[in-house]
Short mmCIF file of C-alpha atoms in Angstrom, two decimals:
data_model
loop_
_atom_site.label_atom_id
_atom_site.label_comp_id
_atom_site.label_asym_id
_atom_site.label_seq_id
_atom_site.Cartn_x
_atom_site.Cartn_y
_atom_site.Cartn_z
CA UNK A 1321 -9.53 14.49 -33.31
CA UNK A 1322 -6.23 13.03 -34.23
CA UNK A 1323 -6.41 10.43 -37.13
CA UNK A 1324 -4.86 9.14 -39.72
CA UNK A 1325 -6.02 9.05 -43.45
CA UNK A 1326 -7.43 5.60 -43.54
CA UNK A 1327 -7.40 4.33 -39.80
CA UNK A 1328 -9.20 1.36 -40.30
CA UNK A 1329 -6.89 0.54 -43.25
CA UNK A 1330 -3.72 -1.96 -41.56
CA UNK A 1331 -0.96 -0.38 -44.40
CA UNK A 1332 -1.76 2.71 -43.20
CA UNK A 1333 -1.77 2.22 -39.65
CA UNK A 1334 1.41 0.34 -39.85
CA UNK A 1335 3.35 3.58 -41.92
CA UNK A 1336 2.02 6.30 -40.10
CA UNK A 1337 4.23 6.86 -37.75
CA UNK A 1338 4.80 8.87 -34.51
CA UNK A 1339 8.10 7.97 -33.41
CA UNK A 1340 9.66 9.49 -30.32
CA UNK A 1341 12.81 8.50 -30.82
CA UNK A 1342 15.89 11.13 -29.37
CA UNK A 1343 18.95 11.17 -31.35
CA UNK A 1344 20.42 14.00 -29.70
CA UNK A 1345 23.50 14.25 -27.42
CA UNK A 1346 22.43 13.83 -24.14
CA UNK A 1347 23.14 10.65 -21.93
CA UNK A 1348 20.67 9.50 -21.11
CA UNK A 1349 18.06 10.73 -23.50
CA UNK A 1350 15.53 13.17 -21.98
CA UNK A 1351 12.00 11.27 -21.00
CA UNK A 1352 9.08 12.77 -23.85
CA UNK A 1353 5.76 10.69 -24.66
CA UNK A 1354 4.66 10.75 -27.93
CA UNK A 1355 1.38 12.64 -27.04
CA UNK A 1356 0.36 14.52 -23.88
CA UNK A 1357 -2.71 15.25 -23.28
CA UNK A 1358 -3.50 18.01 -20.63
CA UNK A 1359 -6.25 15.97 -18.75
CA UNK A 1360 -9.44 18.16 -19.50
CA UNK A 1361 -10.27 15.80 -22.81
CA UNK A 1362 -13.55 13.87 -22.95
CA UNK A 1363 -14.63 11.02 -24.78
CA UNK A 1364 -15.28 12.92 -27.85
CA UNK A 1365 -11.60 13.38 -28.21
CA UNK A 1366 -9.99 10.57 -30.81
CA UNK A 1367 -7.03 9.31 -31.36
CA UNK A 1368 -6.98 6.93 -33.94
CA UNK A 1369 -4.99 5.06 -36.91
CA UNK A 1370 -1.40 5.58 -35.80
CA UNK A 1371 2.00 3.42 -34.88
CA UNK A 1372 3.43 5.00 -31.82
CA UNK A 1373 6.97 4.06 -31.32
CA UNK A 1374 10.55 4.93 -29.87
CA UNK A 1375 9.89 7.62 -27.15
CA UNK A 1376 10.81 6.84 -23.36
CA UNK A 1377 8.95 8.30 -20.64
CA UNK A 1378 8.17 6.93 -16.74
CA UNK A 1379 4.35 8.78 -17.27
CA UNK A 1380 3.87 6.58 -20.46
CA UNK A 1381 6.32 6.33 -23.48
CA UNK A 1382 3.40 6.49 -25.91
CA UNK A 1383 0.25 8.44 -24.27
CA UNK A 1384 0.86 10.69 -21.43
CA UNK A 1385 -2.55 10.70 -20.65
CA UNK A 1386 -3.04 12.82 -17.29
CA UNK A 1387 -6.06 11.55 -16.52
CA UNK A 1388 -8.36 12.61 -19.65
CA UNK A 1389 -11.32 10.45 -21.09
CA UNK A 1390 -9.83 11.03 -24.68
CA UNK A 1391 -10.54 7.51 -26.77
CA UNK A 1392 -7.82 5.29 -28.37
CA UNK A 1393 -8.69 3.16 -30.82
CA UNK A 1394 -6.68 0.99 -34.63
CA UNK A 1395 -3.48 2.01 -33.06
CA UNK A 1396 -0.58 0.29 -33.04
CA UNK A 1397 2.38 0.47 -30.13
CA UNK A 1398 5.52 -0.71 -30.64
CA UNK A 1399 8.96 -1.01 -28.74
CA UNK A 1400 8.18 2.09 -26.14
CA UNK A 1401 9.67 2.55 -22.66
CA UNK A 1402 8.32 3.28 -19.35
CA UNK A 1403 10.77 3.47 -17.43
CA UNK A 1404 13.06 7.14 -16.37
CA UNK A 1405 13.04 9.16 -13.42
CA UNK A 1406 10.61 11.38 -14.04
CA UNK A 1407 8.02 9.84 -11.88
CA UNK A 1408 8.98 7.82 -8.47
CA UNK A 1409 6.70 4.76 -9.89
CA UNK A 1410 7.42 4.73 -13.01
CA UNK A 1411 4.41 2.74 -15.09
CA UNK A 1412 3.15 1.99 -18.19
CA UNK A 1413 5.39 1.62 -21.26
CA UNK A 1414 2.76 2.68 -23.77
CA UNK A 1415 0.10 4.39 -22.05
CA UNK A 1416 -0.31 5.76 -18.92
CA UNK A 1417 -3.19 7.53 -16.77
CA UNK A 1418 -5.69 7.30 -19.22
CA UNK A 1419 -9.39 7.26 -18.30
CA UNK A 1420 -11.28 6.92 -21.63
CA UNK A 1421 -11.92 3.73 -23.85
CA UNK A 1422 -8.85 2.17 -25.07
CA UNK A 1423 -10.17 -0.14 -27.97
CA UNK A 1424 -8.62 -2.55 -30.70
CA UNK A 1425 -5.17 -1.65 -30.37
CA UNK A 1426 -2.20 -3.74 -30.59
CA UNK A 1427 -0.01 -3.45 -28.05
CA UNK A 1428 4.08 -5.25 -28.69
CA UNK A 1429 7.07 -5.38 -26.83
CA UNK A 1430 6.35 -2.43 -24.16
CA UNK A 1431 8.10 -2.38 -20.93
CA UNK A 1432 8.58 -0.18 -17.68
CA UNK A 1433 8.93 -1.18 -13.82
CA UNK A 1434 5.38 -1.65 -13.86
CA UNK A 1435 2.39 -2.40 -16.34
CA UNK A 1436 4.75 -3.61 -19.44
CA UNK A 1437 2.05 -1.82 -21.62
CA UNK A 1438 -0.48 -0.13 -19.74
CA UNK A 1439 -1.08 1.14 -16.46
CA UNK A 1440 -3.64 3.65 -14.35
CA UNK A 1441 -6.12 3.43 -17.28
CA UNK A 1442 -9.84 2.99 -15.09
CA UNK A 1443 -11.67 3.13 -18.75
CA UNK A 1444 -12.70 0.27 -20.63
CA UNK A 1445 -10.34 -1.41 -22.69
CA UNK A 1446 -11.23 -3.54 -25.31
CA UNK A 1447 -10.75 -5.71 -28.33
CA UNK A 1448 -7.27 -5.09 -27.47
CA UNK A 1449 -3.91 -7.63 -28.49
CA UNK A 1450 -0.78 -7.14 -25.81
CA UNK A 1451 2.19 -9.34 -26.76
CA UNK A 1452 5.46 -9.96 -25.31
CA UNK A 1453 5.27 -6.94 -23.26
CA UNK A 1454 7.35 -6.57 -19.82
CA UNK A 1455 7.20 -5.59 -15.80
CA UNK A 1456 10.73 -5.62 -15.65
CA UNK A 1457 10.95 -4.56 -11.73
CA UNK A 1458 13.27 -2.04 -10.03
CA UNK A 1459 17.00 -2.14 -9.74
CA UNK A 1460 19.46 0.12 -8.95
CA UNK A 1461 19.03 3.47 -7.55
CA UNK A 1462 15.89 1.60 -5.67
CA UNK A 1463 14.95 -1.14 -3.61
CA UNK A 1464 14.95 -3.93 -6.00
CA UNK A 1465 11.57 -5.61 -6.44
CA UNK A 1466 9.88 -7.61 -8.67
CA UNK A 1467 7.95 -6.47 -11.69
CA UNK A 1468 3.89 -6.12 -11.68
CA UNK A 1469 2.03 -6.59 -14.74
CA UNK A 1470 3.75 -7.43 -17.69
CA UNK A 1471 0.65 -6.05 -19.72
CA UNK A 1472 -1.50 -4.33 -17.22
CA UNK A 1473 -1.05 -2.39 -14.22
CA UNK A 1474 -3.62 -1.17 -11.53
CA UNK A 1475 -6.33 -0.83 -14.22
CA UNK A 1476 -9.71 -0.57 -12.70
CA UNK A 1477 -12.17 -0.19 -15.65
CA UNK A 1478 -14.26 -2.96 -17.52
CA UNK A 1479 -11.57 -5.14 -19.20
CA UNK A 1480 -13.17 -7.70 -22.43
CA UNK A 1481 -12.56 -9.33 -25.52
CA UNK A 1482 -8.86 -8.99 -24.94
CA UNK A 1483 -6.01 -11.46 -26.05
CA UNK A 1484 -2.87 -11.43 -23.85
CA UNK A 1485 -0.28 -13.85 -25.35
CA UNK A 1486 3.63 -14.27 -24.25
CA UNK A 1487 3.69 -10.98 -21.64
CA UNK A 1488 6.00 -11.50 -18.66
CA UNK A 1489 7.23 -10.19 -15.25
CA UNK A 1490 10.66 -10.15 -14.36
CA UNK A 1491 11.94 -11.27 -10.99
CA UNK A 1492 14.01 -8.13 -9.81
CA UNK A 1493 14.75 -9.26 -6.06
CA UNK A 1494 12.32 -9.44 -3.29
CA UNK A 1495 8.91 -11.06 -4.32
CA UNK A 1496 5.84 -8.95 -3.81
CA UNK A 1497 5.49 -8.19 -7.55
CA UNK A 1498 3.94 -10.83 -10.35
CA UNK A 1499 0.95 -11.14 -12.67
CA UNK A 1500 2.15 -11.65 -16.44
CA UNK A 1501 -0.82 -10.49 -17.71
CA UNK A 1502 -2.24 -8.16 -15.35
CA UNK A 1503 -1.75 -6.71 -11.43
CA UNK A 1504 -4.09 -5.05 -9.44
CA UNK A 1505 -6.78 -4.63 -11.96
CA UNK A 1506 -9.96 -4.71 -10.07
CA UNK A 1507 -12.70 -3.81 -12.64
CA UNK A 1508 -14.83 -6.40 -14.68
CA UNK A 1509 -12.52 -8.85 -16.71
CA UNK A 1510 -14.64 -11.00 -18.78
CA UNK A 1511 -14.03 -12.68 -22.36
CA UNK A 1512 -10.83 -12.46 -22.59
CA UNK A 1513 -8.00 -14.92 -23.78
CA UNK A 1514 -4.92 -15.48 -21.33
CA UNK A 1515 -1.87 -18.02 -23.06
CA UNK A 1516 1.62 -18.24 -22.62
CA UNK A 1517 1.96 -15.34 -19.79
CA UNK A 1518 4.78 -16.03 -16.65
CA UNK A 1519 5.53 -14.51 -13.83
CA UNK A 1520 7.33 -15.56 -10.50
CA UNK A 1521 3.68 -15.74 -9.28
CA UNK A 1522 0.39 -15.39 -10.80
CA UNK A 1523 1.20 -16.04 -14.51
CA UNK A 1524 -1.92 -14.07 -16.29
CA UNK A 1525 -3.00 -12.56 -13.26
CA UNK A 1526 -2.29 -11.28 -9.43
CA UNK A 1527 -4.69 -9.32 -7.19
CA UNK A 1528 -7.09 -8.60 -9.46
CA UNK A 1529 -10.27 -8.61 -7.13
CA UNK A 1530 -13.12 -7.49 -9.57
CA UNK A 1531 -15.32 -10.62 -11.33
CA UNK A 1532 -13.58 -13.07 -13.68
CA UNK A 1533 -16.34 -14.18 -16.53
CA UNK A 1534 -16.07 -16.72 -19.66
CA UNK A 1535 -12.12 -15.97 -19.94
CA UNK A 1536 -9.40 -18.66 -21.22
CA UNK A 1537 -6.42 -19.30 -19.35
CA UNK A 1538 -4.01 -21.70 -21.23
CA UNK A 1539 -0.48 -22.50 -20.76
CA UNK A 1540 0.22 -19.82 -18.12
CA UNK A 1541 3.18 -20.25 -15.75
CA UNK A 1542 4.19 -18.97 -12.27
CA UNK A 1543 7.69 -19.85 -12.64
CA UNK A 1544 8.69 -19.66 -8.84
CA UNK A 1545 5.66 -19.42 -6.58
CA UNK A 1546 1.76 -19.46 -6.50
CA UNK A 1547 -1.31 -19.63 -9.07
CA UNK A 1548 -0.14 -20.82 -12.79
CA UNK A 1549 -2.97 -18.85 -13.76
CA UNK A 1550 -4.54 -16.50 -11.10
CA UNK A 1551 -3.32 -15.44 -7.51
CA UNK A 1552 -4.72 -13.64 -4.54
CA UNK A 1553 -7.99 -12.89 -6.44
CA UNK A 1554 -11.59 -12.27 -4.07
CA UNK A 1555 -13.67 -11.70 -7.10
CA UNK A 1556 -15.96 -14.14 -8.18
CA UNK A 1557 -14.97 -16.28 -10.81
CA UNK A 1558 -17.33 -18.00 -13.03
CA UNK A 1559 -17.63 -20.06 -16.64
CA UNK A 1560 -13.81 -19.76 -16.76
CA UNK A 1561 -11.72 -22.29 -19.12
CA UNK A 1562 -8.21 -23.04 -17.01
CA UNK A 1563 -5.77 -25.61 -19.71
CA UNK A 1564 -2.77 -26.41 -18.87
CA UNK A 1565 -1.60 -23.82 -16.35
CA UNK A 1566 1.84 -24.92 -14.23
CA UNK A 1567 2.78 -23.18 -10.94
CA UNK A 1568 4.76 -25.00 -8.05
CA UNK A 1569 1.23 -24.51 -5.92
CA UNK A 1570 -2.42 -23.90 -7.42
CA UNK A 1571 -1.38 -24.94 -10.97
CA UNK A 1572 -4.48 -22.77 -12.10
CA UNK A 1573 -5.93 -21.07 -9.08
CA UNK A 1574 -3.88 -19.66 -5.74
CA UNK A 1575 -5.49 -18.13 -2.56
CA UNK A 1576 -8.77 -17.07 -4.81
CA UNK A 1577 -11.88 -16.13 -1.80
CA UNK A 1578 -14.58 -15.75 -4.28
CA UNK A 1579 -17.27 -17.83 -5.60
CA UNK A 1580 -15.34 -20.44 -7.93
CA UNK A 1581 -18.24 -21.58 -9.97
CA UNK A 1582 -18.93 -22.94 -13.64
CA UNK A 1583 -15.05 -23.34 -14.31
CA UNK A 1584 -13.42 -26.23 -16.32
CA UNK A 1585 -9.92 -27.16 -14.85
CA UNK A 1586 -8.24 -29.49 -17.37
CA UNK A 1587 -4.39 -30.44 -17.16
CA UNK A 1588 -3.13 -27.77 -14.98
CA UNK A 1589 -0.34 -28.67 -12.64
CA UNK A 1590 1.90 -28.04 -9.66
CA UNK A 1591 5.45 -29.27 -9.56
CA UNK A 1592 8.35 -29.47 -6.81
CA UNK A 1593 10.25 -26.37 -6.23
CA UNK A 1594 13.81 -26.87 -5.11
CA UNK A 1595 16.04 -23.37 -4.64
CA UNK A 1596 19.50 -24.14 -3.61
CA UNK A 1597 20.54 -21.15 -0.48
CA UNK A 1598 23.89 -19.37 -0.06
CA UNK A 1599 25.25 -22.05 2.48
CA UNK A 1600 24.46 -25.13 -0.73
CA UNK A 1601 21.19 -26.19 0.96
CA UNK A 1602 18.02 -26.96 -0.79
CA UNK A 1603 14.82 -24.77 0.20
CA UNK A 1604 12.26 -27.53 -0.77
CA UNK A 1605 8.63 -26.17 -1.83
CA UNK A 1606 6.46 -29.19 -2.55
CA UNK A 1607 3.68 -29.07 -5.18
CA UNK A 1608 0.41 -28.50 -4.13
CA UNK A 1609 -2.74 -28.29 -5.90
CA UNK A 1610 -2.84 -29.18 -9.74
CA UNK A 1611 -5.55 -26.90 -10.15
CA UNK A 1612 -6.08 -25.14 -6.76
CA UNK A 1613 -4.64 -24.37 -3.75
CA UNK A 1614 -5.44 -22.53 -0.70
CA UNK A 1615 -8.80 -21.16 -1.97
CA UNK A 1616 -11.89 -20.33 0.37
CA UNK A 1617 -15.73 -19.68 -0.24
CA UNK A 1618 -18.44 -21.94 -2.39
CA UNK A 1619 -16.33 -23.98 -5.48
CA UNK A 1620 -19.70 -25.28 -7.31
CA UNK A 1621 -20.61 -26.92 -10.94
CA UNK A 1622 -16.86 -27.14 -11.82
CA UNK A 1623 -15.33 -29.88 -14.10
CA UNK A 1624 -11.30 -31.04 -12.82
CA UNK A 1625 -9.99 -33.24 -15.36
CA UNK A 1626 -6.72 -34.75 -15.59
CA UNK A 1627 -5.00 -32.20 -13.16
CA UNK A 1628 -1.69 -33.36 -11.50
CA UNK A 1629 0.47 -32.25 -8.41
CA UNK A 1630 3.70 -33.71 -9.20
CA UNK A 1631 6.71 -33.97 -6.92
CA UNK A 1632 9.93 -35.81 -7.36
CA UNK A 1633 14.01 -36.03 -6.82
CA UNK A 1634 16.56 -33.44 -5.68
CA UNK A 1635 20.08 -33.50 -4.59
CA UNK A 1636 20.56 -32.95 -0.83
CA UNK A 1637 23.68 -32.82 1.36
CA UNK A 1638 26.13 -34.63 0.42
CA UNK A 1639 24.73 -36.01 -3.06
CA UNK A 1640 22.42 -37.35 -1.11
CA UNK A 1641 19.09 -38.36 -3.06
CA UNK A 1642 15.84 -36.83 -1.39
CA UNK A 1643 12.42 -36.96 -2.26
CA UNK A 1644 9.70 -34.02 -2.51
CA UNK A 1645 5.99 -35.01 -2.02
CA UNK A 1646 3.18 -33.63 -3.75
CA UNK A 1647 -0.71 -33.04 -2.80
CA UNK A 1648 -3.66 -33.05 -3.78
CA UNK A 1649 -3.91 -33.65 -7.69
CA UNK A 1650 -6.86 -31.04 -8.29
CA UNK A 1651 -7.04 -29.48 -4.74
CA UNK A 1652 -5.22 -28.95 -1.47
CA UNK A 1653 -5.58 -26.79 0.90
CA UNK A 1654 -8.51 -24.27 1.49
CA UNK A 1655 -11.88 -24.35 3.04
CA UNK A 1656 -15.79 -23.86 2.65
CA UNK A 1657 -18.16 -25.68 0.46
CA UNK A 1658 -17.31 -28.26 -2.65
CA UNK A 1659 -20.43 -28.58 -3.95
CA UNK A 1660 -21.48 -30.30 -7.09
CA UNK A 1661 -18.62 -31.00 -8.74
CA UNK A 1662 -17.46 -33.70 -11.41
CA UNK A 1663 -13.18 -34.81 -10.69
CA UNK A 1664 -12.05 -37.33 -13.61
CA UNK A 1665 -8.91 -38.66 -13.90
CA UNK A 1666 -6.90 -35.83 -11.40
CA UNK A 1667 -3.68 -37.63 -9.68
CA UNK A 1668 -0.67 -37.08 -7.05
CA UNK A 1669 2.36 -38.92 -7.96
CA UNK A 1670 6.36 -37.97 -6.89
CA UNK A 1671 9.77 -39.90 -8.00
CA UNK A 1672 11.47 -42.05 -6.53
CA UNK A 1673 15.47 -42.91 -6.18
CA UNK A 1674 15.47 -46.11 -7.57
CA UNK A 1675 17.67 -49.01 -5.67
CA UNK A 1676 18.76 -49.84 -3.01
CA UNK A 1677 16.70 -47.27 -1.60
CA UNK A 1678 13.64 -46.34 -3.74
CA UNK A 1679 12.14 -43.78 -1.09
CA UNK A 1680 9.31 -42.90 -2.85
CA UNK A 1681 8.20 -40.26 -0.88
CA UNK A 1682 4.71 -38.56 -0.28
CA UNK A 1683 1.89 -37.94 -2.92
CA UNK A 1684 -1.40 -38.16 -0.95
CA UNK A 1685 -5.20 -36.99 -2.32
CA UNK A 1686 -5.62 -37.90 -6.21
CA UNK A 1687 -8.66 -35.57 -6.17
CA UNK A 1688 -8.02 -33.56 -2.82
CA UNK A 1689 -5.57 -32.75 -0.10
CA UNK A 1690 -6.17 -30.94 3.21
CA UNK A 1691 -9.55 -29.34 2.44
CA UNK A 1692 -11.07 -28.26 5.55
CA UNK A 1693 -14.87 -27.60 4.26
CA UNK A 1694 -17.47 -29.52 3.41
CA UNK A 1695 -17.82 -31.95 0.78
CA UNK A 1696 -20.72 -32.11 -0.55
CA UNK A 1697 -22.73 -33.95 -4.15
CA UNK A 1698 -19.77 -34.00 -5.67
CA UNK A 1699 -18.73 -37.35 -8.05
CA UNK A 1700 -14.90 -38.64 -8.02
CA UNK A 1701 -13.76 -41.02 -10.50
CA UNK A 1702 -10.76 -43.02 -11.44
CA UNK A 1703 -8.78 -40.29 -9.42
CA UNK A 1704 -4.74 -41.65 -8.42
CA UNK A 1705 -3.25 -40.34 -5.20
CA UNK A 1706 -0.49 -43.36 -5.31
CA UNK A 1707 0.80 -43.23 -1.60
CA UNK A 1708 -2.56 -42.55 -0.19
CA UNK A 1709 -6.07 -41.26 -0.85
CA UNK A 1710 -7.22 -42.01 -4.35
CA UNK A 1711 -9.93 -39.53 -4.13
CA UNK A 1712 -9.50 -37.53 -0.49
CA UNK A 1713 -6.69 -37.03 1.72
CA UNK A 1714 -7.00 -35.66 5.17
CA UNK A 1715 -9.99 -33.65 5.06
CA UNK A 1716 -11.49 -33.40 8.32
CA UNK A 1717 -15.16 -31.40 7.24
CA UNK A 1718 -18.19 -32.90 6.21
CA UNK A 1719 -18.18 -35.93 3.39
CA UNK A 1720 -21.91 -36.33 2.42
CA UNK A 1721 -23.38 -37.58 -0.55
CA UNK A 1722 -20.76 -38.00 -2.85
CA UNK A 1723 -19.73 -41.08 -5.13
CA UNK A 1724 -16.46 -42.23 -5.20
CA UNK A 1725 -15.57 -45.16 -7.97
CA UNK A 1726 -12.44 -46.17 -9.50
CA UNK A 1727 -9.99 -44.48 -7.53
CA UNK A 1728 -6.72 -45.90 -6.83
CA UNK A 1729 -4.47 -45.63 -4.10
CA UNK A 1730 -1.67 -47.89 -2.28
CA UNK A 1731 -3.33 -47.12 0.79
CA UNK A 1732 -7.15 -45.73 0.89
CA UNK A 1733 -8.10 -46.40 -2.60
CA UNK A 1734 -11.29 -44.20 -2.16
CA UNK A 1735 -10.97 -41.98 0.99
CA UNK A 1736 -7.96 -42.02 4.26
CA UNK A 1737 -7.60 -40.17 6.83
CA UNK A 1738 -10.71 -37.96 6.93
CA UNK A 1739 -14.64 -37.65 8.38
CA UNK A 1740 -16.95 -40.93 8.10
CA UNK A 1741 -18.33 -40.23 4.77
CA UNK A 1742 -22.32 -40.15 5.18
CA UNK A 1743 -24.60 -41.34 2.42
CA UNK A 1744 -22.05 -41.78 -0.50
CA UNK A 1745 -21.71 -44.03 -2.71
CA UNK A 1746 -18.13 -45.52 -2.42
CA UNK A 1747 -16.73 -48.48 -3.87
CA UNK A 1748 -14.90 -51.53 -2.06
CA UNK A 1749 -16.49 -49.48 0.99
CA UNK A 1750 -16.40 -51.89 4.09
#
């Protein structure tokens, strides 16, 4: 075992000290963990009680961990460095290829290419804090990319009971990197709390495939592209809270194929996207989905509340004023079943530019846009889609047994532009 005297004690965690700091000559300084482990350690192996600090290595600045079971537990890691040469994939800033359980650590301002904190760790980690960690992406001597996982990277075990505030991927150059909180983490991720992550896409999480159960996802952000909170997942993902979430499509949930079940969606959103090009013309993205976009399988038993897709104004040639559209305030895009679901208060709404020529441009399906499944028991109320569609836009499948009351639209209050609805409930229906 390595411990310190009092490990549970905070004072003494915080002043014992490993600190692998170089203050020699050479430029750069040579890559060294902290600790190395060979790889033979098992579970009964400790490590416990210390701050871990300072060092710089591309196989983990604070555990080197080989691919040993040893535990980690009351530790504290500060300010260490993934990134060097050493390795051609350089990954995790504090710990790296470690296999046993990682538990009640704290976790602050890490960084490396990939997995800000951690990365290649298939144990469990838990009761864990990661903050303001970084995936800072690839530069240089490499083919730039963007960062993956500002806190976790490629981490397969049993994640829970974690809290991953403020952790962020950089955007390096081309985009196939994201996930503020975690990439590629395919293992059981339940109980956890998600706030204030960003990346270019996926703010907490991206391609994480494993079940998602009873986590919080608040205030996430995927600054440039897809899923505010969670992208590309084909786990399940069940008696999740999504709060405010922004992305420029699927304010909470992007390209997810699992069962979406159980999950309460309350004022995420999606917002225009306008990139200006090399030649001075605007690359237009428009928002869709406040809460999801582009997601297939069974969505059951969810609650959307007050989820927007919200477009507006940009400057086109010339000064010219154009406007971006926006749908589907709690869903566009996607296919399967909608079954049983309760949308409240979910709208579509863009900007206009003013007189003489207001152009007010598209927002269309308060409630839903372009879903190509079946809609099924499922209640919509006092849902906006402005332009058109109050409740559904342009969804082609199945529309059976559903009430629709109180939604408000310029044209289509309830439903435009879809199937006959059979045996709902729909007011003003003629």
């Amino acid at each position: 075992h390595l411990r310190s005297t009092a490990p549970l004690s905070e004072r003494t965690v915080r002043y014992t000290i490993i600190d692998g700091r170089y203050d020699g000559p050479l430029i750069p300084s040579p890559e060294r963990s902290c600790v190395k482990f060979s790889g033979t350690e098992t579970e009964e192996c400790v490590v416990e009680g210390f701050t871990f600090t300072g060092a710089r290595s591309s196989t983990g600045g604070g555990l080197d961990g080989g691919g040993a079971h040893a535990t980690v537990r009351n530790c504290r890691f500060i300010s260490l460095s993934g990134l060097g040469r050493k390795s051609d994939y350089p990954s995790g800033g504090a710990i790296n290829d470690l296999d046993g359980l990682i538990e009640d650590n704290f976790f602050f301002e890490n960084f490396s290419e990939d997995g800000g904190a951690v990365s290649h760790c298939d144990g469990t980690i838990r009761g864990n804090h990661f903050e303001q960690n970084m995936a800072t992406g690839v530069g240089g001597y490499k083919v730039y990319y963007e960062g993956k996982g500002g806190a976790l990277y490629n981490c397969d075990g049993r994640i829970i009971d974690n809290d991953f505030v403020s952790n962020e991927c950089l955007r390096s150059g081309n985009p196939i990197g994201g996930g503020g909180a975690m990439y590629g983490c395919d293992g059981w991720i339940e109980g956890n709390r998600f706030e204030s992550n960003t990346a270019p896409s996926g703010g907490a999480l991206l391609a994480c495939h494993g079940a998602i159960i009873g986590n919080r996802f608040e205030n996430n952000q995927a600054l440039e592209r897809e899923g505010g909170a969670v992208s590309n997942s084909q786990g399940p993902i069940v008696d999740n809270e999504f709060i405010g979430n922004i992305a420029n499509s699927g304010g909470a949930l992007h390209n997810c194929s699992g069962l979406i079940s159980g999950n309460h969606f309350f004022g995420n959103e999606c917002f225009l996207s306008v990139t200006i090009g090399a030649l001075g013309a605007a690359n237009v993205s428009y928002a869709r989905g406040g809460a999801l976009e582009g997601c297939v399988g069974l969505i059951e038993r969810n609650l959307f509340i007050e989820n927007r897709a919200v477009g507006g104004t940009y400057r086109g040639g010339l000064g010219s004023c154009e406007v971006a559209g926006a749908y589907g305030g709690a869903i566009s895009g996607g296919t399967g079943t909608l079954r049983n679901n309760l949308f409240i208060q979910n709208e579509c709404v863009t900007g206009d530019c003013g007189s003489p020529d207001p152009n007010p441009g598209i927002s269309r399906g308060g409630a839903i846009c372009g879903f190509e499944g079946e809609i099924v028991h499922n209640t919509f109320v006092e849902n906006r889609g402005v332009e058109r569609g109050g409740a559904l836009d342009d969804c082609p499948g199945a529309v059976r047994n559903n009430i629709f009351w109180l939604n408000t639209a310029d044209e289509g209050a309830q439903i435009q532009n879809g199937s006959l609805p059979d045996h709902c409930l729909i007011q003003d229906w003629t």
